[in-house]
Each structure stands twice: as C-alpha cells, then as structure tokens.
C-alpha cells in the first residue's frame, strides 16, 4: 500500500527532522521517537539533507534506544 505525501507534509516533516538533529547528535530512531515521524521517513529526509550538504555524520555508535 502506497501512501501519497503532499509537498507541504514533506517540507514540514523535513524541517522538523532538521531541527531535531540541530539540537545535538542523535540517531534516526531517537529523532523518530521525539518527533513522531516514522523512521523510514527520517531515513529519506536524512538522505535528502546529506545530498544538499545540510547535515553530516558526526560519529557512529550504538543507539541508546535499540541498543
């Protein structure tokens, strides 16, 4: 089942994702829990932001939520 996302929703969620990552380094799961945006969408927004050089990977480690 494919759910269509309008441009307004995409832009709104993209902005919320960016703002969440701007606070401090976090995992995608932490951002998902904090914002209520599905993790799969967070992955898409991260790819979008990385492509435009708006965010970078700071470090890799173990997620405190999923271990």
Coordinates of N, CA and C in Angstrom, one line a residue:
X1 N 0.8 -1.2 0.0 CA 0.0 0.0 0.0 C 0.9 1.2 0.0
X2 N 0.7 2.1 -1.0 CA 1.5 3.3 -1.1 C 0.7 4.5 -0.6
X3 N 1.2 5.3 0.3 CA 0.6 6.5 0.8 C 1.2 7.7 0.1
X4 N 0.4 8.5 -0.5 CA 0.9 9.7 -1.1 C 1.2 10.8 -0.1
X5 N 2.3 11.5 -0.2 CA 2.6 12.6 0.7 C 2.6 13.9 -0.1
X6 N 1.9 14.8 0.4 CA 1.9 16.1 -0.3 C 3.1 16.9 0.0
X7 N 3.4 17.9 -0.8 CA 4.7 18.7 -0.7 C 4.7 19.4 0.7
X8 N 3.6 19.9 1.1 CA 3.5 20.6 2.4 C 3.9 19.6 3.6
X9 N 3.4 18.4 3.6 CA 3.8 17.5 4.6 C 5.3 17.1 4.6
X10 N 5.8 16.9 3.3 CA 7.2 16.6 3.2 C 8.0 17.7 3.7
X11 N 7.7 19.0 3.4 CA 8.5 20.1 3.8 C 8.4 20.3 5.3
X12 N 7.2 20.1 5.9 CA 7.0 20.2 7.3 C 7.8 19.2 8.1
X13 N 7.8 17.9 7.7 CA 8.5 16.9 8.3 C 10.0 17.0 8.1
X14 N 10.4 17.4 7.0 CA 11.8 17.7 6.7 C 12.4 18.7 7.7
X15 N 11.6 19.8 7.8 CA 12.1 20.9 8.7 C 12.1 20.4 10.2
X16 N 11.1 19.6 10.6 CA 11.1 19.1 12.0 C 12.3 18.1 12.2
X17 N 12.6 17.3 11.2 CA 13.7 16.4 11.3 C 15.0 17.2 11.4
X18 N 15.2 18.2 10.6 CA 16.4 19.0 10.6 C 16.6 19.7 12.0
X19 N 15.5 20.3 12.5 CA 15.5 21.0 13.7 C 15.9 20.0 14.9
X20 N 15.4 18.8 14.8 CA 15.7 17.8 15.9 C 17.2 17.5 15.9
X21 N 17.8 17.2 14.7 CA 19.2 16.9 14.6 C 20.0 18.1 14.9
X22 N 19.5 19.3 14.8 CA 20.3 20.5 15.1 C 20.6 20.7 16.6
X23 N 19.7 20.1 17.4 CA 19.8 20.3 18.8 C 21.1 19.6 19.3
X24 N 21.3 18.4 18.9 CA 22.5 17.6 19.3 C 22.6 16.3 18.5
X25 N 23.7 15.7 18.4 CA 23.8 14.4 17.6 C 22.8 13.4 18.2
X26 N 22.1 12.8 17.3 CA 21.1 11.8 17.6 C 21.0 10.7 16.6
X27 N 20.4 9.6 16.9 CA 20.2 8.5 15.9 C 18.8 8.8 15.3
X28 N 18.6 8.1 14.1 CA 17.3 8.3 13.4 C 16.2 7.8 14.3
X29 N 16.4 6.8 15.1 CA 15.4 6.2 16.0 C 15.0 7.3 17.1
X30 N 16.0 7.9 17.6 CA 15.7 9.0 18.6 C 14.9 10.1 18.0
X31 N 15.3 10.5 16.8 CA 14.5 11.6 16.1 C 13.1 11.1 15.9
X32 N 12.9 9.9 15.4 CA 11.6 9.4 15.2 C 10.8 9.4 16.4
X33 N 11.3 8.9 17.6 CA 10.6 8.9 18.8 C 10.2 10.3 19.3
X34 N 11.1 11.2 19.1 CA 10.9 12.6 19.6 C 9.9 13.3 18.7
X35 N 9.9 13.1 17.4 CA 9.0 13.9 16.5 C 7.7 13.2 16.1
X36 N 7.7 11.9 16.3 CA 6.5 11.1 15.9 C 6.5 10.8 14.4
X37 N 7.6 11.1 13.7 CA 7.7 10.8 12.3 C 8.3 9.4 12.1
X38 N 7.7 8.6 11.2 CA 8.2 7.3 11.0 C 9.6 7.2 10.7
X39 N 10.3 6.2 11.2 CA 11.8 6.1 11.0 C 12.1 6.0 9.5
X40 N 11.3 5.3 8.7 CA 11.6 5.2 7.3 C 11.6 6.6 6.6
X41 N 10.7 7.4 7.1 CA 10.7 8.8 6.5 C 11.9 9.6 7.0
X42 N 12.3 9.4 8.2 CA 13.5 10.1 8.7 C 14.7 9.7 7.9
X43 N 14.8 8.4 7.5 CA 15.9 7.9 6.6 C 15.9 8.7 5.3
X44 N 14.7 8.9 4.7 CA 14.6 9.6 3.5 C 15.0 11.1 3.7
X45 N 14.6 11.7 4.8 CA 14.9 13.1 5.0 C 16.4 13.3 5.2
X46 N 17.0 12.3 5.9 CA 18.5 12.4 6.2 C 19.2 12.3 4.8
X47 N 18.8 11.4 4.0 CA 19.4 11.3 2.6 C 19.3 12.6 1.9
X48 N 18.1 13.2 1.9 CA 17.8 14.5 1.3 C 18.7 15.6 1.8
X49 N 18.8 15.6 3.1 CA 19.7 16.7 3.8 C 21.2 16.5 3.5
X50 N 21.6 15.2 3.5 CA 23.0 14.9 3.2 C 23.4 15.3 1.8
X51 N 22.5 15.0 0.9 CA 22.7 15.3 -0.5 C 22.9 16.8 -0.7
X52 N 22.2 17.6 0.0 CA 22.3 19.0 -0.1 C 23.3 19.6 0.9
X53 N 24.1 18.7 1.5 CA 25.1 19.1 2.5 C 24.6 20.0 3.6
X54 N 23.5 19.7 4.1 CA 22.9 20.4 5.3 C 23.2 19.7 6.6
X55 N 23.5 18.4 6.6 CA 23.9 17.6 7.7 C 25.0 16.6 7.3
X56 N 25.8 16.2 8.3 CA 26.8 15.2 8.1 C 26.8 14.2 9.3
X57 N 27.4 13.1 9.1 CA 27.5 12.1 10.2 C 28.7 12.5 11.1
X58 N 28.4 12.7 12.4 CA 29.4 13.1 13.3 C 30.1 11.9 13.9
X59 N 29.4 10.9 14.3 CA 30.0 9.7 14.8 C 29.1 8.5 14.6
X60 N 29.6 7.4 14.7 CA 28.8 6.1 14.6 C 29.0 5.4 16.0
X61 N 27.9 4.9 16.5 CA 27.9 4.2 17.7 C 26.6 3.4 17.9
X62 N 26.4 3.0 19.1 CA 25.2 2.2 19.5 C 24.1 3.1 19.9
X63 N 22.9 2.8 19.3 CA 21.7 3.6 19.6 C 21.3 3.3 21.1
X64 N 21.1 4.4 21.9 CA 20.7 4.1 23.3 C 19.3 3.6 23.4
X65 N 18.4 3.7 22.4 CA 17.1 3.2 22.5 C 17.0 1.7 22.1
X66 N 17.6 1.4 21.0 CA 17.5 0.0 20.4 C 18.7 -0.9 20.8
X67 N 19.8 -0.3 21.3 CA 21.0 -1.0 21.7 C 21.6 -1.7 20.5

